[in-house]
């Protein structure tokens, strides 16, 4: 199954651009900022969204792209806060 997801498709999901840093996650939790946030790099995009159900344990989804900006893999990790 080939979905042909491009990097630009994922970039549209991000409302607030900020780095995947401890302080950014700290302020996201303190402010209860529920807007989709993320960090855009050359070969990957990290996206997260605060959620009251999981509170401070929200996931960061990492989308990996090849040189043609086609999605190759998706992984996740727990935020640094």
CSV table of N, CA and C in Angstrom, one decimal:
chain,number,residue,atom,x,y,z
A,1,UNK,N,0.8,-1.2,0.0
A,1,UNK,CA,0.0,0.0,0.0
A,1,UNK,C,0.9,1.2,0.0
A,2,UNK,N,0.7,2.1,-1.0
A,2,UNK,CA,1.5,3.3,-1.1
A,2,UNK,C,0.6,4.5,-1.0
A,3,UNK,N,0.8,5.3,0.1
A,3,UNK,CA,-0.1,6.4,0.3
A,3,UNK,C,0.5,7.7,-0.3
A,4,UNK,N,1.7,7.7,-0.7
A,4,UNK,CA,2.3,8.9,-1.3
A,4,UNK,C,2.2,10.2,-0.4
A,5,UNK,N,2.5,10.0,0.8
A,5,UNK,CA,2.5,11.2,1.8
A,5,UNK,C,3.8,12.0,1.6
A,6,UNK,N,3.6,13.2,1.4
A,6,UNK,CA,4.8,14.1,1.2
A,6,UNK,C,5.1,14.9,2.5
A,7,UNK,N,6.2,15.5,2.5
A,7,UNK,CA,6.7,16.3,3.7
A,7,UNK,C,5.7,17.5,3.9
A,8,UNK,N,5.3,18.1,2.8
A,8,UNK,CA,4.4,19.2,2.9
A,8,UNK,C,3.1,18.9,3.5
A,9,UNK,N,2.6,17.7,3.3
A,9,UNK,CA,1.4,17.2,3.9
A,9,UNK,C,1.4,17.2,5.5
A,10,UNK,N,2.6,16.8,6.0
A,10,UNK,CA,2.8,16.8,7.4
A,10,UNK,C,3.0,18.2,8.0
A,11,UNK,N,3.7,19.0,7.2
A,11,UNK,CA,4.0,20.4,7.7
A,11,UNK,C,2.7,21.1,7.9
A,12,UNK,N,1.6,20.8,7.1
A,12,UNK,CA,0.3,21.5,7.3
A,12,UNK,C,-0.3,21.2,8.6
A,13,UNK,N,0.1,20.1,9.2
A,13,UNK,CA,-0.5,19.8,10.5
A,13,UNK,C,-0.1,20.7,11.7
A,14,UNK,N,1.1,21.3,11.5
A,14,UNK,CA,1.7,22.0,12.6
A,14,UNK,C,1.2,23.5,12.6
A,15,UNK,N,0.6,23.8,13.8
A,15,UNK,CA,0.1,25.2,14.0
A,15,UNK,C,1.2,26.1,14.6
A,16,UNK,N,2.0,25.5,15.5
A,16,UNK,CA,3.0,26.3,16.2
A,16,UNK,C,4.3,25.6,16.0
A,17,UNK,N,5.3,26.3,15.4
A,17,UNK,CA,6.6,25.8,15.1
A,17,UNK,C,7.5,26.1,16.3
A,18,UNK,N,8.0,25.0,17.0
A,18,UNK,CA,9.0,25.2,18.0
A,18,UNK,C,9.8,23.9,18.1
A,19,UNK,N,10.9,24.0,18.8
A,19,UNK,CA,11.9,22.9,18.9
A,19,UNK,C,11.5,21.9,19.9
A,20,UNK,N,12.0,20.7,19.7
A,20,UNK,CA,11.7,19.6,20.7
A,20,UNK,C,12.7,19.7,21.8
A,21,UNK,N,12.4,20.7,22.7
A,21,UNK,CA,13.3,21.0,23.8
A,21,UNK,C,12.5,20.9,25.1
A,22,UNK,N,13.2,20.7,26.2
A,22,UNK,CA,12.6,20.5,27.5
A,22,UNK,C,11.7,21.7,27.9
A,23,UNK,N,12.2,22.9,27.7
A,23,UNK,CA,11.4,24.1,28.1
A,23,UNK,C,10.2,24.3,27.3
A,24,UNK,N,10.2,24.0,26.0
A,24,UNK,CA,9.1,24.1,25.1
A,24,UNK,C,8.0,23.1,25.6
A,25,UNK,N,8.3,21.9,26.0
A,25,UNK,CA,7.4,20.9,26.5
A,25,UNK,C,6.9,21.4,27.9
A,26,UNK,N,7.7,21.9,28.7
A,26,UNK,CA,7.3,22.4,30.0
A,26,UNK,C,6.2,23.5,29.9
A,27,UNK,N,6.5,24.5,29.0
A,27,UNK,CA,5.5,25.5,28.8
A,27,UNK,C,4.2,25.0,28.1
A,28,UNK,N,4.3,24.0,27.3
A,28,UNK,CA,3.1,23.4,26.7
A,28,UNK,C,2.2,22.8,27.7
A,29,UNK,N,2.8,22.1,28.7
A,29,UNK,CA,2.1,21.5,29.8
A,29,UNK,C,1.5,22.6,30.7
A,30,UNK,N,2.3,23.6,31.1
A,30,UNK,CA,1.9,24.6,32.1
A,30,UNK,C,0.7,25.4,31.5
A,31,UNK,N,0.8,25.7,30.2
A,31,UNK,CA,-0.2,26.6,29.5
A,31,UNK,C,-1.4,25.7,29.0
A,32,UNK,N,-1.3,24.4,29.1
A,32,UNK,CA,-2.3,23.5,28.5
A,32,UNK,C,-2.6,23.9,27.0
A,33,UNK,N,-1.5,24.1,26.3
A,33,UNK,CA,-1.6,24.5,24.9
A,33,UNK,C,-1.9,23.3,24.1
A,34,UNK,N,-3.1,23.2,23.5
A,34,UNK,CA,-3.6,22.0,22.8
A,34,UNK,C,-3.4,22.1,21.3
A,35,UNK,N,-2.7,23.2,20.8
A,35,UNK,CA,-2.5,23.3,19.4
A,35,UNK,C,-1.4,22.3,18.9
A,36,UNK,N,-1.5,21.8,17.8
A,36,UNK,CA,-0.5,20.9,17.2
A,36,UNK,C,0.8,21.7,17.1
A,37,UNK,N,1.9,21.2,17.7
A,37,UNK,CA,3.2,21.9,17.6
A,37,UNK,C,4.2,20.9,17.0
A,38,UNK,N,5.3,21.5,16.5
A,38,UNK,CA,6.3,20.6,15.9
A,38,UNK,C,7.5,21.3,15.5
A,39,UNK,N,8.5,20.5,15.1
A,39,UNK,CA,9.8,20.9,14.7
A,39,UNK,C,10.1,20.3,13.3
A,40,UNK,N,10.4,21.2,12.4
A,40,UNK,CA,10.7,20.7,11.0
A,40,UNK,C,12.2,20.7,10.7
A,41,UNK,N,12.7,19.6,10.3
A,41,UNK,CA,14.1,19.4,9.9
A,41,UNK,C,14.1,18.9,8.5
A,42,UNK,N,15.3,18.8,8.0
A,42,UNK,CA,15.5,18.4,6.6
A,42,UNK,C,14.9,17.0,6.3
A,43,UNK,N,15.2,16.0,7.1
A,43,UNK,CA,14.8,14.6,6.8
A,43,UNK,C,13.7,14.1,7.8
A,44,UNK,N,13.3,14.9,8.8
A,44,UNK,CA,12.3,14.5,9.7
A,44,UNK,C,11.5,15.7,10.2
A,45,UNK,N,10.2,15.3,10.6
A,45,UNK,CA,9.4,16.3,11.3
A,45,UNK,C,8.9,15.7,12.6
A,46,UNK,N,8.9,16.4,13.7
A,46,UNK,CA,8.4,16.0,14.9
A,46,UNK,C,7.2,16.8,15.2
A,47,UNK,N,6.1,16.0,15.6
A,47,UNK,CA,4.8,16.6,15.9
A,47,UNK,C,4.3,16.1,17.2
A,48,UNK,N,3.7,17.1,18.0
A,48,UNK,CA,3.1,16.7,19.3
A,48,UNK,C,1.9,17.6,19.6
A,49,UNK,N,1.0,17.1,20.5
A,49,UNK,CA,-0.1,17.8,20.9
A,49,UNK,C,-0.5,17.5,22.3
A,50,UNK,N,-0.5,18.5,23.2
A,50,UNK,CA,-0.9,18.2,24.6
A,50,UNK,C,-2.4,17.7,24.6
A,51,UNK,N,-2.6,16.9,25.6
A,51,UNK,CA,-3.9,16.3,25.7
A,51,UNK,C,-4.2,16.0,27.2
A,52,UNK,N,-5.4,16.4,27.7
A,52,UNK,CA,-5.7,16.3,29.1
A,52,UNK,C,-5.8,14.8,29.5
A,53,UNK,N,-6.1,13.9,28.6
A,53,UNK,CA,-6.3,12.5,29.0
A,53,UNK,C,-4.9,11.9,29.4
A,54,UNK,N,-3.9,12.3,28.7
A,54,UNK,CA,-2.6,11.7,29.0
A,54,UNK,C,-1.7,12.7,29.7
A,55,UNK,N,-2.1,13.9,29.9
A,55,UNK,CA,-1.4,15.0,30.6
A,55,UNK,C,0.0,15.1,30.2
A,56,UNK,N,1.0,15.0,31.1
A,56,UNK,CA,2.4,15.3,30.7
A,56,UNK,C,3.0,14.1,29.9
A,57,UNK,N,2.3,13.0,29.7
A,57,UNK,CA,2.9,11.9,29.1
A,57,UNK,C,2.5,11.8,27.6
A,58,UNK,N,2.4,12.9,26.9
A,58,UNK,CA,2.0,12.9,25.5
A,58,UNK,C,3.2,12.5,24.7
A,59,UNK,N,2.9,11.9,23.5
A,59,UNK,CA,3.9,11.3,22.6
A,59,UNK,C,4.3,12.4,21.6
A,60,UNK,N,5.5,12.2,21.1
A,60,UNK,CA,6.0,13.0,20.0
A,60,UNK,C,6.1,12.0,18.8
A,61,UNK,N,5.5,12.4,17.7
A,61,UNK,CA,5.5,11.5,16.5
A,61,UNK,C,6.6,12.0,15.6
A,62,UNK,N,7.4,11.2,15.1
A,62,UNK,CA,8.6,11.5,14.3
A,62,UNK,C,8.3,10.9,12.9
A,63,UNK,N,8.2,11.8,11.9
A,63,UNK,CA,8.0,11.3,10.5
A,63,UNK,C,9.3,11.5,9.8
A,64,UNK,N,9.8,10.4,9.2
A,64,UNK,CA,11.1,10.4,8.5
A,64,UNK,C,10.8,10.4,7.0
A,65,UNK,N,11.6,11.2,6.3
A,65,UNK,CA,11.5,11.3,4.9
A,65,UNK,C,12.8,11.0,4.1
A,66,UNK,N,12.6,10.6,2.9
A,66,UNK,CA,13.8,10.4,2.0
A,66,UNK,C,14.2,11.6,1.3
A,67,UNK,N,15.1,11.6,0.4
A,67,UNK,CA,15.6,12.8,-0.3
A,67,UNK,C,14.6,13.3,-1.3
A,68,UNK,N,13.5,12.6,-1.6
A,68,UNK,CA,12.4,13.0,-2.5
A,68,UNK,C,11.3,13.6,-1.7
A,69,UNK,N,11.5,13.8,-0.4
A,69,UNK,CA,10.4,14.2,0.6
A,69,UNK,C,9.2,13.3,0.6
A,70,UNK,N,9.4,12.0,0.4
A,70,UNK,CA,8.4,11.0,0.6
A,70,UNK,C,8.5,10.4,2.0
A,71,UNK,N,7.4,10.1,2.6
A,71,UNK,CA,7.4,9.5,3.9
A,71,UNK,C,8.0,8.1,3.9
A,72,UNK,N,8.9,7.8,4.7
A,72,UNK,CA,9.5,6.4,4.8
A,72,UNK,C,9.1,5.7,6.0
A,73,UNK,N,9.2,6.3,7.2
A,73,UNK,CA,8.8,5.6,8.4
A,73,UNK,C,8.2,6.6,9.4
A,74,UNK,N,7.5,6.1,10.4
A,74,UNK,CA,7.0,6.9,11.5
A,74,UNK,C,7.4,6.2,12.8
A,75,UNK,N,7.9,7.0,13.7
A,75,UNK,CA,8.2,6.5,15.0
A,75,UNK,C,7.7,7.5,16.1
A,76,UNK,N,7.8,7.1,17.3
A,76,UNK,CA,7.3,8.0,18.4
A,76,UNK,C,8.2,7.8,19.6
A,77,UNK,N,8.2,8.8,20.5
A,77,UNK,CA,8.9,8.8,21.7
A,77,UNK,C,8.1,9.7,22.7
A,78,UNK,N,8.4,9.5,24.0
A,78,UNK,CA,7.8,10.3,25.0
A,78,UNK,C,8.5,11.7,25.1
A,79,UNK,N,7.7,12.7,25.4
A,79,UNK,CA,8.3,14.1,25.4
A,79,UNK,C,9.4,14.1,26.5
A,80,UNK,N,10.3,15.1,26.4
A,80,UNK,CA,11.4,15.2,27.4
A,80,UNK,C,11.0,15.8,28.7
A,81,UNK,N,9.8,16.3,28.9
A,81,UNK,CA,9.3,16.8,30.1
A,81,UNK,C,8.8,15.7,31.0
